CSV table of C-alpha atoms and ligand atoms in Angstrom, one decimal:
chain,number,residue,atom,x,y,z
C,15,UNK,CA,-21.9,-25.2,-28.7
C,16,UNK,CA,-23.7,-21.9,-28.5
C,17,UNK,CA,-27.4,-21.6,-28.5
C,18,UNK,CA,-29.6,-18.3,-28.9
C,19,UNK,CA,-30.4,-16.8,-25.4
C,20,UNK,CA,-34.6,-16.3,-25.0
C,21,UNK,CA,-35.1,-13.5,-22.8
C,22,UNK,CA,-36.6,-14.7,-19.5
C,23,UNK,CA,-36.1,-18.5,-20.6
C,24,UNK,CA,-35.6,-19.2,-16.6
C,25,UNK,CA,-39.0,-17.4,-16.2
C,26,UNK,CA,-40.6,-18.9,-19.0
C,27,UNK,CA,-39.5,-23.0,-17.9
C,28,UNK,CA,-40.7,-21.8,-14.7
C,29,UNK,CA,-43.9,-21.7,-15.1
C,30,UNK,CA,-44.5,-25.2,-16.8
C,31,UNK,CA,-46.2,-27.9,-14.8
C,32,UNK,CA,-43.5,-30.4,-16.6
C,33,UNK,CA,-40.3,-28.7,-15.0
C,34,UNK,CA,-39.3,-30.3,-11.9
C,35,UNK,CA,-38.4,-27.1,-9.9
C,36,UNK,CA,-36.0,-28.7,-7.0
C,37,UNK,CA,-35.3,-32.5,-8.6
C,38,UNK,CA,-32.9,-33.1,-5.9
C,39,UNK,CA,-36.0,-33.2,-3.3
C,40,UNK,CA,-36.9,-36.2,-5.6
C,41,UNK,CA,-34.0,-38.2,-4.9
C,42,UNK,CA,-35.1,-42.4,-4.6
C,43,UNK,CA,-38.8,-41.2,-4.8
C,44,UNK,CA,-39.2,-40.4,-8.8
C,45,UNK,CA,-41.3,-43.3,-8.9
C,46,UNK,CA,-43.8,-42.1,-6.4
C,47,UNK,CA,-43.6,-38.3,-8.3
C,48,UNK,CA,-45.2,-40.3,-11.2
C,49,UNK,CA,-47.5,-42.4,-9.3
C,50,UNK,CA,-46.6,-45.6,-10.5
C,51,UNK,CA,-43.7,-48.1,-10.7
C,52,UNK,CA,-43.2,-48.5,-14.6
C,53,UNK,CA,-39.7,-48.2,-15.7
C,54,UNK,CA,-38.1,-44.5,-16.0
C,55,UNK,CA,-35.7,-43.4,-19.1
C,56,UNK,CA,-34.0,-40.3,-19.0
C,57,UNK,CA,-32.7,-38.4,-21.9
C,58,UNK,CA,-29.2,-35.8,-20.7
C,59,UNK,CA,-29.3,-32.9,-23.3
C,60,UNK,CA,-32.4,-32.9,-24.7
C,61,UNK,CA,-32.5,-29.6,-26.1
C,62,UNK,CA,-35.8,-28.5,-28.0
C,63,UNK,CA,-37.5,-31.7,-26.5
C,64,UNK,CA,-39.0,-32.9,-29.2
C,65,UNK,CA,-37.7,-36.6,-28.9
C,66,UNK,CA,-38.3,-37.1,-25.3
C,67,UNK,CA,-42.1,-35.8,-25.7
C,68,UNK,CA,-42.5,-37.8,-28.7
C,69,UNK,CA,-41.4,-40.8,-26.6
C,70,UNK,CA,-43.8,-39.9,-23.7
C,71,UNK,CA,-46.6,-40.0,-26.0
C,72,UNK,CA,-46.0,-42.9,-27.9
C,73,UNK,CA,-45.0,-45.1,-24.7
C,74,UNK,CA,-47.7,-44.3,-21.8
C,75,UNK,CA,-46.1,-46.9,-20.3
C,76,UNK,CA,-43.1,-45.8,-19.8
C,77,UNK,CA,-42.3,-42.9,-17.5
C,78,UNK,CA,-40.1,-40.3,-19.1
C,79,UNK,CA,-37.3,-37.4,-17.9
C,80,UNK,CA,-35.9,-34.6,-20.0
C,81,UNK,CA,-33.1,-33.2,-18.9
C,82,UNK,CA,-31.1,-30.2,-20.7
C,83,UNK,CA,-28.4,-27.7,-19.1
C,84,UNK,CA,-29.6,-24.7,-21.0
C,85,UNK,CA,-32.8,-23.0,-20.0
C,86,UNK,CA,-33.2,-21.4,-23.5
C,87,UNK,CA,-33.2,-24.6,-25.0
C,88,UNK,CA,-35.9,-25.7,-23.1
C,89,UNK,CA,-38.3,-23.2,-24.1
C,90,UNK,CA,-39.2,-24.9,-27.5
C,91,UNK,CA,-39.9,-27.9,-25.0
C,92,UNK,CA,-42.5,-26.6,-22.8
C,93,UNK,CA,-44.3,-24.5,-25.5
C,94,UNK,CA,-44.6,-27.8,-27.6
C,95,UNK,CA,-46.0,-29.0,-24.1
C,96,UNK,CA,-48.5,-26.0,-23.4
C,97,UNK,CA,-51.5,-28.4,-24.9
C,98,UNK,CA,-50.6,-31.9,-23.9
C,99,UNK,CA,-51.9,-33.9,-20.8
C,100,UNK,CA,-48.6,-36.1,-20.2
C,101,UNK,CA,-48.9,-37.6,-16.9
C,102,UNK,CA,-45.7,-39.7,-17.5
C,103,UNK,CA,-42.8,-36.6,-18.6
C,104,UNK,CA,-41.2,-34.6,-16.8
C,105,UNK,CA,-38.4,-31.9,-17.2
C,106,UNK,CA,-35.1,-30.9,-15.3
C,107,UNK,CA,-33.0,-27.9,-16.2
C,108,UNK,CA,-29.8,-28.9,-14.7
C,109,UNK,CA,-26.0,-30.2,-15.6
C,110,UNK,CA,-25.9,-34.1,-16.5
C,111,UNK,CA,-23.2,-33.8,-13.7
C,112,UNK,CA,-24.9,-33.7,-10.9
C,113,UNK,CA,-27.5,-36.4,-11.6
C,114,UNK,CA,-26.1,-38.8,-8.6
C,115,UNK,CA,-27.6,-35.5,-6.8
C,116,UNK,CA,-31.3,-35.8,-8.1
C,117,UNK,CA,-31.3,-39.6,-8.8
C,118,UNK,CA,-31.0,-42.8,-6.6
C,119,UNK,CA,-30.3,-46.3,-8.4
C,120,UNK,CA,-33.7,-45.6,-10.3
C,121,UNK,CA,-33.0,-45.4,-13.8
C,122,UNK,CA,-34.0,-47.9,-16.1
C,123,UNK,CA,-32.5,-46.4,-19.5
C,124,UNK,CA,-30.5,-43.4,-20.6
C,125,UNK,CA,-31.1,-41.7,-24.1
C,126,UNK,CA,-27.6,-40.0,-25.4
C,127,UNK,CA,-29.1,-38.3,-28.4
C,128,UNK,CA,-26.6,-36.1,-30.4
C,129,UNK,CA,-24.7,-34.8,-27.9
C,130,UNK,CA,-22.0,-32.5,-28.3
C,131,UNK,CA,-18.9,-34.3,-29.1
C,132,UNK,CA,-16.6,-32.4,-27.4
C,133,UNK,CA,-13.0,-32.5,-28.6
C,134,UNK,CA,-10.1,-34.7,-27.0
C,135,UNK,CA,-8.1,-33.4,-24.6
C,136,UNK,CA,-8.9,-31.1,-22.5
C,137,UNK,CA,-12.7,-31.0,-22.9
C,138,UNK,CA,-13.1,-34.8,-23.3
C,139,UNK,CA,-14.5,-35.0,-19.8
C,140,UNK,CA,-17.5,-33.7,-20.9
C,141,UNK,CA,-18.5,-36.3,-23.6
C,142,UNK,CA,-21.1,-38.1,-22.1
C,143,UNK,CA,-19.8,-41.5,-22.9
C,144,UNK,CA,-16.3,-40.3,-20.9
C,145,UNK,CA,-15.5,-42.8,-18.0
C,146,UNK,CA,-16.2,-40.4,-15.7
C,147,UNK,CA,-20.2,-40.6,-17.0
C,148,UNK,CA,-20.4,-43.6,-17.2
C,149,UNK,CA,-19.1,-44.6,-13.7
C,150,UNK,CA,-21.6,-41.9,-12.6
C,151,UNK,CA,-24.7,-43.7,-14.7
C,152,UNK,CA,-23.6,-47.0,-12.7
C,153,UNK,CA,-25.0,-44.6,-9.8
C,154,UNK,CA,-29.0,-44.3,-11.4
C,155,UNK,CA,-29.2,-47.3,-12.9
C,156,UNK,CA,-31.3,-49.5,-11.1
C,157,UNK,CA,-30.6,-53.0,-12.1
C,158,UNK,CA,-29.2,-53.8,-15.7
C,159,UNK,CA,-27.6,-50.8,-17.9
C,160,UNK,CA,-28.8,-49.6,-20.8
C,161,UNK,CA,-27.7,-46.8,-23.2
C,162,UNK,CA,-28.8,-46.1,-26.1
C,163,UNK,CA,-26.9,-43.5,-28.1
C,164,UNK,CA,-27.5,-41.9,-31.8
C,165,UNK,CA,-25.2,-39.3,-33.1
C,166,UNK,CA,-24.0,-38.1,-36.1
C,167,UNK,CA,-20.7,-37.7,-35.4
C,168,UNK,CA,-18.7,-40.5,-36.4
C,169,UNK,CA,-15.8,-39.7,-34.4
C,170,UNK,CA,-17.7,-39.4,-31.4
C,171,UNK,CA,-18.9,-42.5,-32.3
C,172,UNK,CA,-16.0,-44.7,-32.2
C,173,UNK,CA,-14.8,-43.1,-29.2
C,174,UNK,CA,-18.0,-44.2,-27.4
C,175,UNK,CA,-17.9,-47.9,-29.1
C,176,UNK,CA,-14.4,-48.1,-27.3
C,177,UNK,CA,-15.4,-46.3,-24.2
C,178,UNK,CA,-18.5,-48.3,-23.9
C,179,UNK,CA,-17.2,-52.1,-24.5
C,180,UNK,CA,-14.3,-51.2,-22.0
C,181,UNK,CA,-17.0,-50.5,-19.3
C,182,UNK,CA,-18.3,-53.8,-20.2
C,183,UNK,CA,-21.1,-52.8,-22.2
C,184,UNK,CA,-22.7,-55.5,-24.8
C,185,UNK,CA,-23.5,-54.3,-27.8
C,186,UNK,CA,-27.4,-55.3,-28.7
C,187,UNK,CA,-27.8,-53.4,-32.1
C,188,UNK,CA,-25.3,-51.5,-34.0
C,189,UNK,CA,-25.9,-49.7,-37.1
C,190,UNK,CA,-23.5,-47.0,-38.9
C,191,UNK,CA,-26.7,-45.9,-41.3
C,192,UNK,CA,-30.2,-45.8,-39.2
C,193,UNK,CA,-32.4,-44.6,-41.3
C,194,UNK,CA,-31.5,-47.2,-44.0
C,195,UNK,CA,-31.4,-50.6,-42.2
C,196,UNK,CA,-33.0,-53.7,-44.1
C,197,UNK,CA,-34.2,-54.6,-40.9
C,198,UNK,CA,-35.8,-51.3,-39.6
C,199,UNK,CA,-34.5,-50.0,-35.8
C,200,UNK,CA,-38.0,-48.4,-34.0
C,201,UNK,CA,-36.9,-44.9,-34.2
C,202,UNK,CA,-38.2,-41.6,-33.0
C,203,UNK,CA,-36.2,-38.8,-34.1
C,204,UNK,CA,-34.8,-35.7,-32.8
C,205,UNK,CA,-34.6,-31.8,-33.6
C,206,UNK,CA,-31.1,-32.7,-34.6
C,207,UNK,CA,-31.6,-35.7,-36.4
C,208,UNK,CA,-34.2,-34.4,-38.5
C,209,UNK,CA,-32.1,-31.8,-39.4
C,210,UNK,CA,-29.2,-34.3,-40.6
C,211,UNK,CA,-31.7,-36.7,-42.2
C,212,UNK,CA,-32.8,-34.1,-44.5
C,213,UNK,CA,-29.4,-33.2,-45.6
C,214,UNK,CA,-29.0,-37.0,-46.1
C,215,UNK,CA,-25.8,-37.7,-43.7
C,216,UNK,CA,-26.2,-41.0,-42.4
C,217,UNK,CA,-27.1,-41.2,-38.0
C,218,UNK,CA,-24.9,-43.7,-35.8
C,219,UNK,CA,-26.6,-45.8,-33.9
C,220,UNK,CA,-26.0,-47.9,-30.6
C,221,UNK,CA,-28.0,-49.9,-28.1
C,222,UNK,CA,-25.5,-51.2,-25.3
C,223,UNK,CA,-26.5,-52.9,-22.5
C,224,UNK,CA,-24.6,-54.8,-19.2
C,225,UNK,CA,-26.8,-57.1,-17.7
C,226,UNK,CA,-24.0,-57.7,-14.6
K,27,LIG,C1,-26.5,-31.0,-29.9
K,27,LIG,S1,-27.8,-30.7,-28.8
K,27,LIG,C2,-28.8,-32.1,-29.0
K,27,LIG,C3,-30.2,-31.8,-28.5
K,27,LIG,C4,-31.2,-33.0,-28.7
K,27,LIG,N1,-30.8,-34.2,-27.9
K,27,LIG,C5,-31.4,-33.4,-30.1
K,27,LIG,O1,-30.9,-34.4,-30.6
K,27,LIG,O2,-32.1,-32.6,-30.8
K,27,LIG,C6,-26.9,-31.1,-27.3
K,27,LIG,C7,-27.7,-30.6,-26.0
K,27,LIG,O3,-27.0,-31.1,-24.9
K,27,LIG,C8,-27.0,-30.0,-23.9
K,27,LIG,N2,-25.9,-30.3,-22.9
K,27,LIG,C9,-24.6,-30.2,-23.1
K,27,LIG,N3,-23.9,-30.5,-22.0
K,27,LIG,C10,-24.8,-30.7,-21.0
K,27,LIG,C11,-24.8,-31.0,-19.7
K,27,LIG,N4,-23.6,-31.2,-19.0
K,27,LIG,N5,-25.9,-31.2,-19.0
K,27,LIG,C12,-27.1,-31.1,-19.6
K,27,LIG,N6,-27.3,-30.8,-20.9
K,27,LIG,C13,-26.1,-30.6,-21.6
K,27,LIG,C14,-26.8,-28.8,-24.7
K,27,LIG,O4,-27.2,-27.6,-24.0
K,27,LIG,C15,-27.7,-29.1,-25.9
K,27,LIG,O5,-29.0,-28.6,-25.8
């Protein structure tokens, strides 16, 4: 997908105190950047940021890392930041690739929210729930797994229900309608969802987990 170049974005990230400049300096000590041993999700792609700050605020808690490929995107991100105070967020601007990189077994949970769903074939390597990801999340993670995907793509969707159970993933909560479950899901949504939610197409929704 394409997304509108901001002049000077790199600048711009830059000079946020959320952006992690070198992450990989933080390898096996991201606990000790936040000052505290609560668990750590990280969310690959997060685009605008709006889910991933949400999160931060609502869970104090919890410590939280946004991480997103495209420096443009992530210039929406730290504006929204300019006037918060949250200790427990902080940003990368890299490729999901190279997370074994920036990231020892030190993950607690990983947020796939709407990410592009490549096409099969050639590109499918690049779908976050490919093999190839997944074997590399088995390299953050620091005890159990724990994935929890949205998208609104349902052939994405099947394709990382298969990928997923034949890594040995268990399958906590399913639902092929979020936002319309008799029994509620705790949601927080994202640019992209709210976008799709207005236009009423329904979000996919898994939370998979292996406990090995
Ligand atoms: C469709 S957008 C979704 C953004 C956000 N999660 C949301 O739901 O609003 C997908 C995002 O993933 C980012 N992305 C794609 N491939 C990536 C990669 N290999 N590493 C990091 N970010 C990536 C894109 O730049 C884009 O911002």
């Amino acid at each position: 997908m394409r997304y509108i170049e901001i002049k000077d974005a790199d600048k711009i990230i830059r000079k946020s105190i959320y952006l992690v400049k070198n992450p990989m300096d933080y390898k096996n000590q991201w606990q000790e950047l936040f000052g505290n041993q609560n668990p750590i999700s990280l969310e690959l792609g997060m685009g605008r940021g709006d889910f991933i700050i949400q999160m931060a605020k609502k869970n104090p808690n919890r410590n939280f890392i946004g991480l997103e490929i495209v420096d443009s995107q992530m210039v929406k991100a730290v504006e929204r930041l300019k006037n918060e105070n949250l200790p427990n967020l902080k940003l990368i601007n890299m490729d999901a690739r190279e997370i074994d990189k920036v990231f020892g077994k030190e993950i607690d949970t990983i947020y796939l929210t709407f990410c592009d769903p490549w096409p099969k074939g050639h590109d499918e390597k690049k779908r976050f729930t490919h093999e190839s990801y997944l074997r590399l999340y088995d390299k953050i993670f620091k005890k159990g797994k724990h994935i929890i995907l949205k998208t609104d793509n349902k052939g994405f969707f099947a394709y990382s229900l298969q990928t997923l159970s034949q890594y040995w993933y268990v399958f906590e909560r399913v639902s092929l309608d979020l936002h319309h479950e008799e029994n509620p899901i705790p949601n927080v949504m994202t640019d992209f969802e709210k976008n799709y939610f207005e236009e009423g197409r329904p979000i996919y929704y898994v939370d998979a987990r292996f406990e090995g």
